[in-house]
Short mmCIF file of C-alpha atoms and ligand atoms in Angstrom, two decimals:
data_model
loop_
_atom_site.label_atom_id
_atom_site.label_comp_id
_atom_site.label_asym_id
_atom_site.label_seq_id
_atom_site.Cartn_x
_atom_site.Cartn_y
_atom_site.Cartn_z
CA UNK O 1113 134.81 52.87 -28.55
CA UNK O 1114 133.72 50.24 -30.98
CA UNK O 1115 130.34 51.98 -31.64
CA UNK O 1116 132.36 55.32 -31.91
CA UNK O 1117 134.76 54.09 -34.68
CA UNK O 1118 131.42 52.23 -36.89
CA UNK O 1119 130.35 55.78 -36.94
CA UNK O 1120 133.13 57.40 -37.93
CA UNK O 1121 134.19 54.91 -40.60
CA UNK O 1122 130.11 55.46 -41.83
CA UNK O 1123 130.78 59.16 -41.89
CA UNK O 1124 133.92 58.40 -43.93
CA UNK O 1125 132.13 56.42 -46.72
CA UNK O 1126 128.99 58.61 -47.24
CA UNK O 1127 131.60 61.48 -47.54
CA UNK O 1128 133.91 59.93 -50.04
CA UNK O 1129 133.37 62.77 -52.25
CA UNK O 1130 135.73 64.51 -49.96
CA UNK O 1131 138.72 62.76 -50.53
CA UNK O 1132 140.34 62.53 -47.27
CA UNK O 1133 141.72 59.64 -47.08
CA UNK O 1134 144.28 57.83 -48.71
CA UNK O 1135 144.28 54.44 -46.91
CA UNK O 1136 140.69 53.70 -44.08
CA UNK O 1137 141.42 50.71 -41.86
CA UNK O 1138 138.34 49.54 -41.59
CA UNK O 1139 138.93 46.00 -39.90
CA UNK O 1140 141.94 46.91 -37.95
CA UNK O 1141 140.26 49.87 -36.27
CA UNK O 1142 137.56 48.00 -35.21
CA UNK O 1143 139.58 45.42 -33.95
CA UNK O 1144 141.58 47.49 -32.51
CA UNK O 1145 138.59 49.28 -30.48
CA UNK O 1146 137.45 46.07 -29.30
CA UNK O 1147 140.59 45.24 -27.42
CA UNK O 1148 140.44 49.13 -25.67
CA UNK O 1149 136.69 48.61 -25.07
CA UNK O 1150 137.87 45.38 -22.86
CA UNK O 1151 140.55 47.63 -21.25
CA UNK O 1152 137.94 50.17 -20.51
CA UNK O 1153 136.09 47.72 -18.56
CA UNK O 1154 138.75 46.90 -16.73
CA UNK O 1155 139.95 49.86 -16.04
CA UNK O 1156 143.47 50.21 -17.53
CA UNK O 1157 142.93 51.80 -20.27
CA UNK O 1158 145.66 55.26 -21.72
CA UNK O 1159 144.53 58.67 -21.44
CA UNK O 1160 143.43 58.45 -25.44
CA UNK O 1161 141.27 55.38 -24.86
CA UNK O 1162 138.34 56.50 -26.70
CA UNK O 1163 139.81 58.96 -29.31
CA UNK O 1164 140.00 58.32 -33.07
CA UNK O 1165 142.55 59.67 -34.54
CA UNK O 1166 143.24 60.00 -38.57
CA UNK O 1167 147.28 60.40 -39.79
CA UNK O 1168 148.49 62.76 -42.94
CA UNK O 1169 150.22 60.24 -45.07
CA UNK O 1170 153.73 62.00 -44.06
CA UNK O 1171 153.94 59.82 -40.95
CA UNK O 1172 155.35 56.45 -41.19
CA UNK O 1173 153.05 53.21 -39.20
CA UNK O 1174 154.79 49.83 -39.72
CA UNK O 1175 153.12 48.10 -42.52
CA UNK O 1176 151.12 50.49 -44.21
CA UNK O 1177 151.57 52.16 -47.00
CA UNK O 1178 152.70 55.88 -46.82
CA UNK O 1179 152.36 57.54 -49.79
CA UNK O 1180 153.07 61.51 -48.73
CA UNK O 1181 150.19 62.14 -51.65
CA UNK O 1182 152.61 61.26 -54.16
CA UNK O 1183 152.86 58.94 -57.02
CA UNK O 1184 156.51 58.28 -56.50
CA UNK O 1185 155.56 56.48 -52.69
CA UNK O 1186 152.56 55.13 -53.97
CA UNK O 1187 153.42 51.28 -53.37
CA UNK O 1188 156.10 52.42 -50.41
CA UNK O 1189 155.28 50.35 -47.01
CA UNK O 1190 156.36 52.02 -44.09
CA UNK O 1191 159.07 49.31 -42.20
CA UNK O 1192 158.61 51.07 -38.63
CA UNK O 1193 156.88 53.58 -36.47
CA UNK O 1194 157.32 57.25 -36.08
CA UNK O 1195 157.66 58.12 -32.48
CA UNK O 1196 154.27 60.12 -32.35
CA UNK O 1197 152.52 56.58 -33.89
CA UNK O 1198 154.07 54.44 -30.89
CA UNK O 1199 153.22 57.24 -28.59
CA UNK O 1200 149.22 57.39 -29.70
CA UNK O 1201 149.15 53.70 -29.78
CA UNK O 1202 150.89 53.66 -26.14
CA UNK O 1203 148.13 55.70 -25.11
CA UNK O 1204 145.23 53.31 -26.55
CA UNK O 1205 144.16 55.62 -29.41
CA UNK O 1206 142.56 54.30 -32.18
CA UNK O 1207 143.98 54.63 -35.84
CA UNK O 1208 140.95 55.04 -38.73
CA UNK O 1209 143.23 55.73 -41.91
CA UNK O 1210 146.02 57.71 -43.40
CA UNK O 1211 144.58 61.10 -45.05
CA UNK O 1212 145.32 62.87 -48.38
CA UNK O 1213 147.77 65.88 -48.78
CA UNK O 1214 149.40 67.78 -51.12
CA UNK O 1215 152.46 65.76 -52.60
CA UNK O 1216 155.10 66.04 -50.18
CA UNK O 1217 153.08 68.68 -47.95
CA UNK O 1218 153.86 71.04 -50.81
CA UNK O 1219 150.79 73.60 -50.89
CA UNK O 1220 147.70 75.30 -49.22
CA UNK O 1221 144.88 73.94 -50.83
CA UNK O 1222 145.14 70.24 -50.81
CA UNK O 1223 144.93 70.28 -54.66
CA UNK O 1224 148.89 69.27 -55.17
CA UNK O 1225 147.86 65.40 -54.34
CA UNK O 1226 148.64 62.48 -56.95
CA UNK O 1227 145.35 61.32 -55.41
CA UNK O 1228 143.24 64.05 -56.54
CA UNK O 1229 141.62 67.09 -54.69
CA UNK O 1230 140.50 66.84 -51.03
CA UNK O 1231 137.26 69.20 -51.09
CA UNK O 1232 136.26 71.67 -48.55
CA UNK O 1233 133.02 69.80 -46.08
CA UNK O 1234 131.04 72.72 -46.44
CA UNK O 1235 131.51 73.40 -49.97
CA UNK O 1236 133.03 70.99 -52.23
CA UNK O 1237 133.45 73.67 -54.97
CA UNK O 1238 135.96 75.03 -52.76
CA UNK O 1239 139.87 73.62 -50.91
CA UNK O 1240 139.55 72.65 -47.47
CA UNK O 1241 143.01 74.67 -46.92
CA UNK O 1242 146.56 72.64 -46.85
CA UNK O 1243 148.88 70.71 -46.99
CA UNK O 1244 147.08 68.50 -44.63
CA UNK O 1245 143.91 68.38 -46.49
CA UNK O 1246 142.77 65.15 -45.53
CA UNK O 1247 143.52 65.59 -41.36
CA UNK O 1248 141.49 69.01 -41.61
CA UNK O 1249 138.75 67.67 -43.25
CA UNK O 1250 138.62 64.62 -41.59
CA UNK O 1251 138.55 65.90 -38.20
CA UNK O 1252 135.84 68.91 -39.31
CA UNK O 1253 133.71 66.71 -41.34
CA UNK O 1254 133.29 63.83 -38.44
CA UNK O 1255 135.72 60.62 -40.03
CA UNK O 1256 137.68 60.98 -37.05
CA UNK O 1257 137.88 62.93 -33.43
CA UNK O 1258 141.34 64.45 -33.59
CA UNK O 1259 143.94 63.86 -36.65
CA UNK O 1260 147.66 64.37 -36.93
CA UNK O 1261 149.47 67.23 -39.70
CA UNK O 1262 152.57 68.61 -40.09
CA UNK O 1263 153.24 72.02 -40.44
CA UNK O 1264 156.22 73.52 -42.38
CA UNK O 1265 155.18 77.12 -43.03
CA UNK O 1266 151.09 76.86 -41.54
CA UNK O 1267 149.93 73.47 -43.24
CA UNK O 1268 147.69 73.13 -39.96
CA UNK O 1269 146.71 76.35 -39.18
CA UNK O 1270 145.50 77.43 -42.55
CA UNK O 1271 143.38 74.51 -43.43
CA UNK O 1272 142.11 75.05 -39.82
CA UNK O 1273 141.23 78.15 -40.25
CA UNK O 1274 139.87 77.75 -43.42
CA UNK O 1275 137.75 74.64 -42.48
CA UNK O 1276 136.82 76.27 -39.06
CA UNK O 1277 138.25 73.59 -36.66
CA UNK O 1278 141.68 73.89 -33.82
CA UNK O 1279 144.97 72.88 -35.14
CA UNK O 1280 147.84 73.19 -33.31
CA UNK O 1281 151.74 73.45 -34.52
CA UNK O 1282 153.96 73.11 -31.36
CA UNK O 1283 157.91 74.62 -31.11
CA UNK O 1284 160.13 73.57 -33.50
CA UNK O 1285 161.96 70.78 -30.92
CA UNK O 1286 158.32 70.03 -28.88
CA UNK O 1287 157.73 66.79 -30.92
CA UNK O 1288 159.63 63.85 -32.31
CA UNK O 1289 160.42 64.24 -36.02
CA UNK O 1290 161.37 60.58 -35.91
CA UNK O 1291 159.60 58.45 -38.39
CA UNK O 1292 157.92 61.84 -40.56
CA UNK O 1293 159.03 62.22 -44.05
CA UNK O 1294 160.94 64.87 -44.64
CA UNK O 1295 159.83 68.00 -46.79
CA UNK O 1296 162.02 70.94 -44.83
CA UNK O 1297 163.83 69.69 -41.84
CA UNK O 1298 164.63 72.83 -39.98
CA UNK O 1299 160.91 73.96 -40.15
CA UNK O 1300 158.95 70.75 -39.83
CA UNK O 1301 156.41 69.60 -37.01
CA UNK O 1302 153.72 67.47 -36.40
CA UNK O 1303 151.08 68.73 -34.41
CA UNK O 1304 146.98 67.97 -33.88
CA UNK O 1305 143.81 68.93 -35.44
CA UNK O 1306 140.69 68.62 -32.98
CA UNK O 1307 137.45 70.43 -32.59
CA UNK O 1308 138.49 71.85 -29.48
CA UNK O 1309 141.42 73.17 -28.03
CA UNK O 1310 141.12 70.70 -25.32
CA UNK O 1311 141.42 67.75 -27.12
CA UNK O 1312 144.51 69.57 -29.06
CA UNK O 1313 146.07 69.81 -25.83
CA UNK O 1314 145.42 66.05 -24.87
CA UNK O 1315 147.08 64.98 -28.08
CA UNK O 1316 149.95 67.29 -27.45
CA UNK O 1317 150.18 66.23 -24.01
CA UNK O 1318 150.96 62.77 -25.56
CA UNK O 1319 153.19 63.12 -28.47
CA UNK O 1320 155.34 66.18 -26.70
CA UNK O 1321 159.13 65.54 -25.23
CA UNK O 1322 162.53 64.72 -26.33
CA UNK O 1323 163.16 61.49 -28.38
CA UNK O 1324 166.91 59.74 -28.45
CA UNK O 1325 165.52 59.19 -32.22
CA UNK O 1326 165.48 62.83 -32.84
CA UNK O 1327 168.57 64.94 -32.08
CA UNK O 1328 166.25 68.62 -32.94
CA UNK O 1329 163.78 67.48 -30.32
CA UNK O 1330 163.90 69.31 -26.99
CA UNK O 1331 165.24 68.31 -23.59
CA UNK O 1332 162.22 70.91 -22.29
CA UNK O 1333 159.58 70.18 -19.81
CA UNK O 1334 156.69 69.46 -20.76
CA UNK O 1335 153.96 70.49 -18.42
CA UNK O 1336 150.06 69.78 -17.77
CA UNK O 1337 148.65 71.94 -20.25
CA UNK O 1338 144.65 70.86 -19.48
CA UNK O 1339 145.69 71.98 -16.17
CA UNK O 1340 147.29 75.12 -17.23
CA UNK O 1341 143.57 75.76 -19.17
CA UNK O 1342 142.34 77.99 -16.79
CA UNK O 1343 140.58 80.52 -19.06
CA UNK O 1344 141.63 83.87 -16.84
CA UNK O 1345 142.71 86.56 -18.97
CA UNK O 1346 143.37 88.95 -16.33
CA UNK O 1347 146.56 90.15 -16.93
CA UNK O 1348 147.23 88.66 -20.18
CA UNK O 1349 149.38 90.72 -22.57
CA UNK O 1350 148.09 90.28 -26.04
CA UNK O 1351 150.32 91.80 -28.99
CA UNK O 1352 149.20 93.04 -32.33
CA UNK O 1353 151.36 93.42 -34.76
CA UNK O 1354 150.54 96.31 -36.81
CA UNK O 1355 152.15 94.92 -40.30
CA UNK O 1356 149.39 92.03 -40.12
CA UNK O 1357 146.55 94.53 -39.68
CA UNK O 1358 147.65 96.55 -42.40
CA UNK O 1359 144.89 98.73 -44.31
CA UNK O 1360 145.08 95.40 -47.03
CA UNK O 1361 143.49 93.04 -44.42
CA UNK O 1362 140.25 91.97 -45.98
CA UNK O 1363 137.28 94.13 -43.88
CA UNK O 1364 135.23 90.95 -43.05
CA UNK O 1365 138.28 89.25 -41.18
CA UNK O 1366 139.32 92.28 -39.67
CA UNK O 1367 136.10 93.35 -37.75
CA UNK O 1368 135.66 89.07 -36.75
CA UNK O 1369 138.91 89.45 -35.52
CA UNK O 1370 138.23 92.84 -33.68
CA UNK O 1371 135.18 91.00 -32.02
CA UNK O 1372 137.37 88.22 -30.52
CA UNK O 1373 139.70 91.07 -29.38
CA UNK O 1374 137.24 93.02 -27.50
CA UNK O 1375 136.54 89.43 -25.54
CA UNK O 1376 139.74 89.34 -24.56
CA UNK O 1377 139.51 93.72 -23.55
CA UNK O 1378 136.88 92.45 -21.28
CA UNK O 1379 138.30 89.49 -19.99
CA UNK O 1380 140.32 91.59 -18.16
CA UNK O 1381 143.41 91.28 -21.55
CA UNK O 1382 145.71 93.84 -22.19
CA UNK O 1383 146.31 94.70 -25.54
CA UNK O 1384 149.59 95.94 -27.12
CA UNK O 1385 150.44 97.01 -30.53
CA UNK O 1386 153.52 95.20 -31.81
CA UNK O 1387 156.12 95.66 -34.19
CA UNK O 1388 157.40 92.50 -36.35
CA UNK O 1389 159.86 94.93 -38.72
CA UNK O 1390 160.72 92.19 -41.24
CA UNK O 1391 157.47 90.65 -42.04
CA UNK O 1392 157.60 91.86 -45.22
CA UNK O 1393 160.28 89.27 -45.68
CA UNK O 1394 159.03 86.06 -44.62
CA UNK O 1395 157.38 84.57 -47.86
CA UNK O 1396 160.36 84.89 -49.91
CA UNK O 1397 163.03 84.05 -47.06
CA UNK O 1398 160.82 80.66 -46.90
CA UNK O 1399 160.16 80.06 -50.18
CA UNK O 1400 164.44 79.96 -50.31
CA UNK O 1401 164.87 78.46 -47.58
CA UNK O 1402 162.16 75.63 -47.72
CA UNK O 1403 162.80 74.67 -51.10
CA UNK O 1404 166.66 74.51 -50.52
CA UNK O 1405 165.50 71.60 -48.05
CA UNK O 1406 163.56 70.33 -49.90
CA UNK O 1407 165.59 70.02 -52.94
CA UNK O 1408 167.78 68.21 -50.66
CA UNK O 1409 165.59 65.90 -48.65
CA UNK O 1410 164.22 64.54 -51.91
CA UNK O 1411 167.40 63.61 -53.51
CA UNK O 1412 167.04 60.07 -52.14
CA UNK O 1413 164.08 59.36 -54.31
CA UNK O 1414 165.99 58.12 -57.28
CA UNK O 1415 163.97 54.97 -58.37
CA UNK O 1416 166.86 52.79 -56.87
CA UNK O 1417 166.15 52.41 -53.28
CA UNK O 1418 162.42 54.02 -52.24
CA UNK O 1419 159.13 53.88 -54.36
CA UNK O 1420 158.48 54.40 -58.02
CA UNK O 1421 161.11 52.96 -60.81
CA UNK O 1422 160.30 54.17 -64.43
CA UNK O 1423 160.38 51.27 -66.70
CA UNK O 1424 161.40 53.21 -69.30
CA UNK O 1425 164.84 53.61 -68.14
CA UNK O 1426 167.72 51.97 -70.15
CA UNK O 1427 170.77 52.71 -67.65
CA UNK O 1428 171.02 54.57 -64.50
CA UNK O 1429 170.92 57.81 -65.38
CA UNK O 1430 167.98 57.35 -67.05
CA UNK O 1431 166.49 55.31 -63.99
CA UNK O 1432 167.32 58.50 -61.97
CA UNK O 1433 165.78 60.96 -65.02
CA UNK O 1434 162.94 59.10 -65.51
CA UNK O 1435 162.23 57.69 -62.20
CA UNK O 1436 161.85 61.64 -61.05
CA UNK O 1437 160.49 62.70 -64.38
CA UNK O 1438 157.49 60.46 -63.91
CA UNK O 1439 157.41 59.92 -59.92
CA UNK O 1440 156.91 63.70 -59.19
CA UNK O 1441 154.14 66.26 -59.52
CA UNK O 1442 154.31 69.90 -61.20
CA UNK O 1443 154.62 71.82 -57.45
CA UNK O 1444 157.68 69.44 -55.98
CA UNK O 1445 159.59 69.39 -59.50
CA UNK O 1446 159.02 73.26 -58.76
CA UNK O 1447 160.10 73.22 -55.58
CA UNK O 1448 163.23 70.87 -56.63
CA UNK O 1449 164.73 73.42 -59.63
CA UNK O 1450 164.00 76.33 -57.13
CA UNK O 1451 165.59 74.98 -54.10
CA UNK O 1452 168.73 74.01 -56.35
CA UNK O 1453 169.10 77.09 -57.97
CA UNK O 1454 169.10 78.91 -54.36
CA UNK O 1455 171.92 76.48 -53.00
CA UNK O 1456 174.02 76.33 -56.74
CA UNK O 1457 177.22 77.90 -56.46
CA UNK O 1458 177.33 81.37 -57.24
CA UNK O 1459 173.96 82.24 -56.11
CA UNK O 1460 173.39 80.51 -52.64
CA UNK O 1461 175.72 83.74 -51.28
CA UNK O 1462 172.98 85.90 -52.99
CA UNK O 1463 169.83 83.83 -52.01
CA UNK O 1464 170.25 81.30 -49.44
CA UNK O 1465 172.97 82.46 -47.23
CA UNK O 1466 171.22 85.65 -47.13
CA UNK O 1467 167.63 83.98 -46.53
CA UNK O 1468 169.62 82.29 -43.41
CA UNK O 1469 170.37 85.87 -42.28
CA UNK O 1470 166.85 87.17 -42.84
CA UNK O 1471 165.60 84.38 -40.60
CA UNK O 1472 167.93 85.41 -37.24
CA UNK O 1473 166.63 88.93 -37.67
CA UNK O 1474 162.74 87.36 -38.07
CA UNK O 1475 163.29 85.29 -34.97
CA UNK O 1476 164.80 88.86 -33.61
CA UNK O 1477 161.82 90.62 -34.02
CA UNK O 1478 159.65 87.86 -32.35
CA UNK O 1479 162.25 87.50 -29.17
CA UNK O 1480 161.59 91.48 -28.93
CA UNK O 1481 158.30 91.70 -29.27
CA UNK O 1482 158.04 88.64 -26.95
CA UNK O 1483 159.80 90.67 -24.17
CA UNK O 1484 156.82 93.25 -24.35
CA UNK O 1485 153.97 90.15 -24.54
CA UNK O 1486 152.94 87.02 -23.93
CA UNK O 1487 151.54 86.15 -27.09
CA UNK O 1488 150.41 87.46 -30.33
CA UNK O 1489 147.42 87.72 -32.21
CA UNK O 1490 147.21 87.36 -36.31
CA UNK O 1491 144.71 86.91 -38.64
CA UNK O 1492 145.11 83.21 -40.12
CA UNK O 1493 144.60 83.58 -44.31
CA UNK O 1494 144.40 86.45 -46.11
CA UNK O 1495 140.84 85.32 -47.17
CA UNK O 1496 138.44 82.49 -46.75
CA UNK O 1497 138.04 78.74 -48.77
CA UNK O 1498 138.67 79.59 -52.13
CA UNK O 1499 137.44 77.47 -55.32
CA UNK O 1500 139.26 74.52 -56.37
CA UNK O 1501 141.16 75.40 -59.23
CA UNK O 1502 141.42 79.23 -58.51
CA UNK O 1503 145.30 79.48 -57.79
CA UNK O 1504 146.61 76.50 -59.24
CA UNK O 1505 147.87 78.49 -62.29
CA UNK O 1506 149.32 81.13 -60.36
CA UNK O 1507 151.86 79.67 -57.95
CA UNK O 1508 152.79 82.98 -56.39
CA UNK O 1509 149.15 83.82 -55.77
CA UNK O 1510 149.09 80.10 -53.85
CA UNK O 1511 152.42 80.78 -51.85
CA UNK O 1512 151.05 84.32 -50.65
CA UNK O 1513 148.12 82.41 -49.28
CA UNK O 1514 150.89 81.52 -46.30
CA UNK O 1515 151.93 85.06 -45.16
CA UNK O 1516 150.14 85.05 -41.60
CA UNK O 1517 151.83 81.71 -40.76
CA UNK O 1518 155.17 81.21 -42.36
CA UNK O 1519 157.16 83.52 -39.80
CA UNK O 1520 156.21 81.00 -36.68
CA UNK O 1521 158.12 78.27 -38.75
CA UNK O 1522 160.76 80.53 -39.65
CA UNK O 1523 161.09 81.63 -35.55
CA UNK O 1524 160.39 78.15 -34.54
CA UNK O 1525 157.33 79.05 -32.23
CA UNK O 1526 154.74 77.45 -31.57
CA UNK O 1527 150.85 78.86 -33.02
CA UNK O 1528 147.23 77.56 -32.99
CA UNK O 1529 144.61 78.55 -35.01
CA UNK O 1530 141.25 78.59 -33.71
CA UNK O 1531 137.60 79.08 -35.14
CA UNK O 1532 136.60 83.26 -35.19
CA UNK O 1533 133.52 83.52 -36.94
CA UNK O 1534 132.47 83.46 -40.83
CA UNK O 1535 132.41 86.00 -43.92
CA UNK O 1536 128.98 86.50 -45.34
CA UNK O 1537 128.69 83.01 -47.86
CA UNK O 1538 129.42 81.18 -44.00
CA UNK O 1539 132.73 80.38 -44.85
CA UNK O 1540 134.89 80.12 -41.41
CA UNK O 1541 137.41 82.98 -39.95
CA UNK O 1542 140.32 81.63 -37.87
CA UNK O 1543 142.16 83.61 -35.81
CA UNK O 1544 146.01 82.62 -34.86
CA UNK O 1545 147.60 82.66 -31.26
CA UNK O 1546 151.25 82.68 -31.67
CA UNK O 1547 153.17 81.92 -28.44
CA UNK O 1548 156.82 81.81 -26.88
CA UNK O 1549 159.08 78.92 -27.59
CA UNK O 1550 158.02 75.75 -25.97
CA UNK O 1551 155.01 78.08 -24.57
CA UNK O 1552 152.32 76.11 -25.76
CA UNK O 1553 150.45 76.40 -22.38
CA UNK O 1554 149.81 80.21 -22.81
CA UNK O 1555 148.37 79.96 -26.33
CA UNK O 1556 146.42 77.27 -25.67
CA UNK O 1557 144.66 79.02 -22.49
CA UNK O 1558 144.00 81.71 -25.14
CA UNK O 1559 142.65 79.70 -27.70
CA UNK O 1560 140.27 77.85 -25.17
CA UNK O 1561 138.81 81.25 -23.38
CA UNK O 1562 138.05 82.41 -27.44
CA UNK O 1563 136.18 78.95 -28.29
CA UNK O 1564 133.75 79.85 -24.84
CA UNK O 1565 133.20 83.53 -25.90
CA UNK O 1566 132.16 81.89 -28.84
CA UNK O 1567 129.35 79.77 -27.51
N1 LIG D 570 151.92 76.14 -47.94
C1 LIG D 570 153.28 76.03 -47.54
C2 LIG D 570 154.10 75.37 -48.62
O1 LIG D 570 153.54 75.04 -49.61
C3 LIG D 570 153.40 75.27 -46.25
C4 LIG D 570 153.30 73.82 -46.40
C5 LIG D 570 153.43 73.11 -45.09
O2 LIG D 570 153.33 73.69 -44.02
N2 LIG D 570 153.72 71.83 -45.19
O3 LIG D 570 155.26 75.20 -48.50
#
């Protein structure tokens, strides 16, 4: 354990140019590997004794600081644990730092952080993917073993994908949202990165199940998935929806994708073509809907009880004004006028009320098409890593970036996305599994036979 977090923490300072992390704890992991090396010995250690795990800066850990990647948290010291932190710790993993994200888990490229840039490990010209830059890269670039995201509308599938790694969200309801900052509640979820889907499915096993802290976390079962890893695809129905493999899907994903497919044809898979009718409606039914949430959630940063005060203000509206005015980056002050505007009277009939309605007959389509299969196969991006910089101008261009993964957040299911192949500069493929609610176990059987085909 103790050698295994020296090397990790080595890995992490040679790499600095990355910009994972936001906080390393150097001391305290070793310390903290000691004690589990002495359990080891003796033979009581947890089932995560021996796993490293890195933390997006979203999650609160009692006495550190958790910054979300913005300016406005900077100083802000977490007073108590989020339920997946007491869980992990229960189970004798090992914390190595808290990684860097875009502010607030606002974007896909990791660029939106008040800490500058996290850079893609094979390319540092290009984004690693987001919003949990740091956890991606982390995990793919060897600081850590597995790392924790969240995912709102794909912010760890994409970066997956994009960095060619396993990340996992789970159902909406599969994991405590207890002690997670809040960006949009009704789409949130925590869920692993790892370089295999087996070690996604450990760290599942341990931060899955209800919570008395957490009134949106399930009562639901939750069953061995390692053992339900079986790798048979006999019998497996596989849908593709045909408005994700339109005639716009870039050529090189498509025929990596169509590889991976033809695995599964002679695994003994059956594939079915799909309908989702209302894709064509997810970005902008999120885009409402998340920022309404968001404009919401964030309302309690006001300089008077969390994080940044402007010292500029004269009275309290101007504590408020400028507390905001300075606290917040471009993308969240975004986000904030956007989300307001959807839920101001007189428009929130014409935008958010109907954005609610758009998202029963989204989570329609999936229940239908989940009658006919027993999961679903999407590309993950619409292209590969692209260069720092490239779509920071253009924040429609950036939100498009999510239109293979917003509709599992918007249905609530659960999706993984897991290594495919790479376009011609080597730049990884992913391809996404999306499964039944709270039917992790099928898309991670999936996801494990495609990561064998592989090798
Ligand atoms: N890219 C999406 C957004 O900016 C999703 C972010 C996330 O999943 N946290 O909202």
């Amino acid at each position: 354990m103790e050698a295994r977090v020296v090397e990790h923490l080595s890995v992490i300072s040679r790499r600095e140019s990355l910009n994972a992390f936001i906080s390393v704890f150097n001391d305290a992991a070793v310390r903290r590997a000691k004690e589990i090396d002495i359990k080891i010995r003796q033979g009581n250690a947890g089932p995560l004794a021996g796993m490293v795990i890195a933390i997006k800066d979203v999650l609160c850990m009692k006495g550190t600081i958790t910054t979300c990647g913005s300016k406005i948290l900077k100083e802000y010291e977490a007073i108590y644990d989020a339920t997946v932190i007491s869980k992990l710790r229960d189970a004798d993993a090992v914390f190595i730092g808290k990684t860097n994200m875009d502010e607030f888990a606002m974007g896909s490229s990791g660029e939106n952080s008040a800490f500058g840039p996290t850079k893609h490990p094979l390319d540092e010209s290009r984004v690693p993917g987001g919003s949990s830059s740091g956890s991606c890269v982390a995990v793919a670039a060897g600081m850590a073993t597995t790392s924790l995201g969240t995912d709102t509308g794909g912010s760890i599938r994409q970066p997956a994908g994009l960095c060619g790694i396993v990340g996992l969200k789970p159902t909406y309801g599969r994991v405590s949202r207890y002690g997670l900052v809040a960006f949009a509640s009704s789409f949130d979820q925590i869920g692993p990165f790892a370089n295999s889907s087996r070690d996604a499915a450990r760290v599942l096993q341990v931060i899955a199940g209800s919570d008395k802290n957490d009134a949106t976390s399930a009562a639901v079962d939750v069953p061995d998935y390692l053992a339900a890893m079986n790798r048979d695809m006999r019998g497996m129905k596989i849908g593709l929806p045909k408005e994700y493999f339109s005639d716009a899907l870039n050529p090189e994903i498509r025929s990596v994708l169509q590889k991976k497919i033809n695995a599964l044809i002679h695994a003994g898979a059956e594939i079915v073509t799909v309908s989702l009718p209302h894709s064509e409606f997810t970005i902008s039914t999120y885009y409402i809907l998340a920022t309404a949430e968001a404009s919401s959630n964030l309302a309690r940063y006001d300089g008077a009880r969390y994080g940044y005060r402007s010292s500029k203000s004269k009275d309290l509206n101007s504590m408020y004004v400028q507390s905001r005015s300075e606290g917040f980056g471009d993308e969240v002050k975004r986000r904030i006028m956007l989300g307001t505007y959807v839920l101001s009277s007189g428009y929130y009939d014409a935008y958010y009320r109907k954005a609610q309605q758009v998202r029963r007959l989204i989570q329609n389509d999936f229940a239908a098409a989940f009658t006919q299969v027993d999961c679903i196969i999407t590309p993950i991006a619409p292209t590969t890593a692209f260069k720092l910089g490239e779509k920071m101008n253009d924040p429609l261009q950036m939100y498009l970036n999510d239109i293979f993964t917003v509709s599992a957040n918007l249905a609530g299911i659960p999706g993984i996305c897991v290594p495919a192949g790479a376009d011609a500069n080597g730049l990884p493929i992913g391809i996404q599994i999306l499964g039944k609610q709270f039917d992790e176990a099928t898309i991670l059987t999936v996801s494990d036979f495609l990561e064998t085909v592989t090798s």
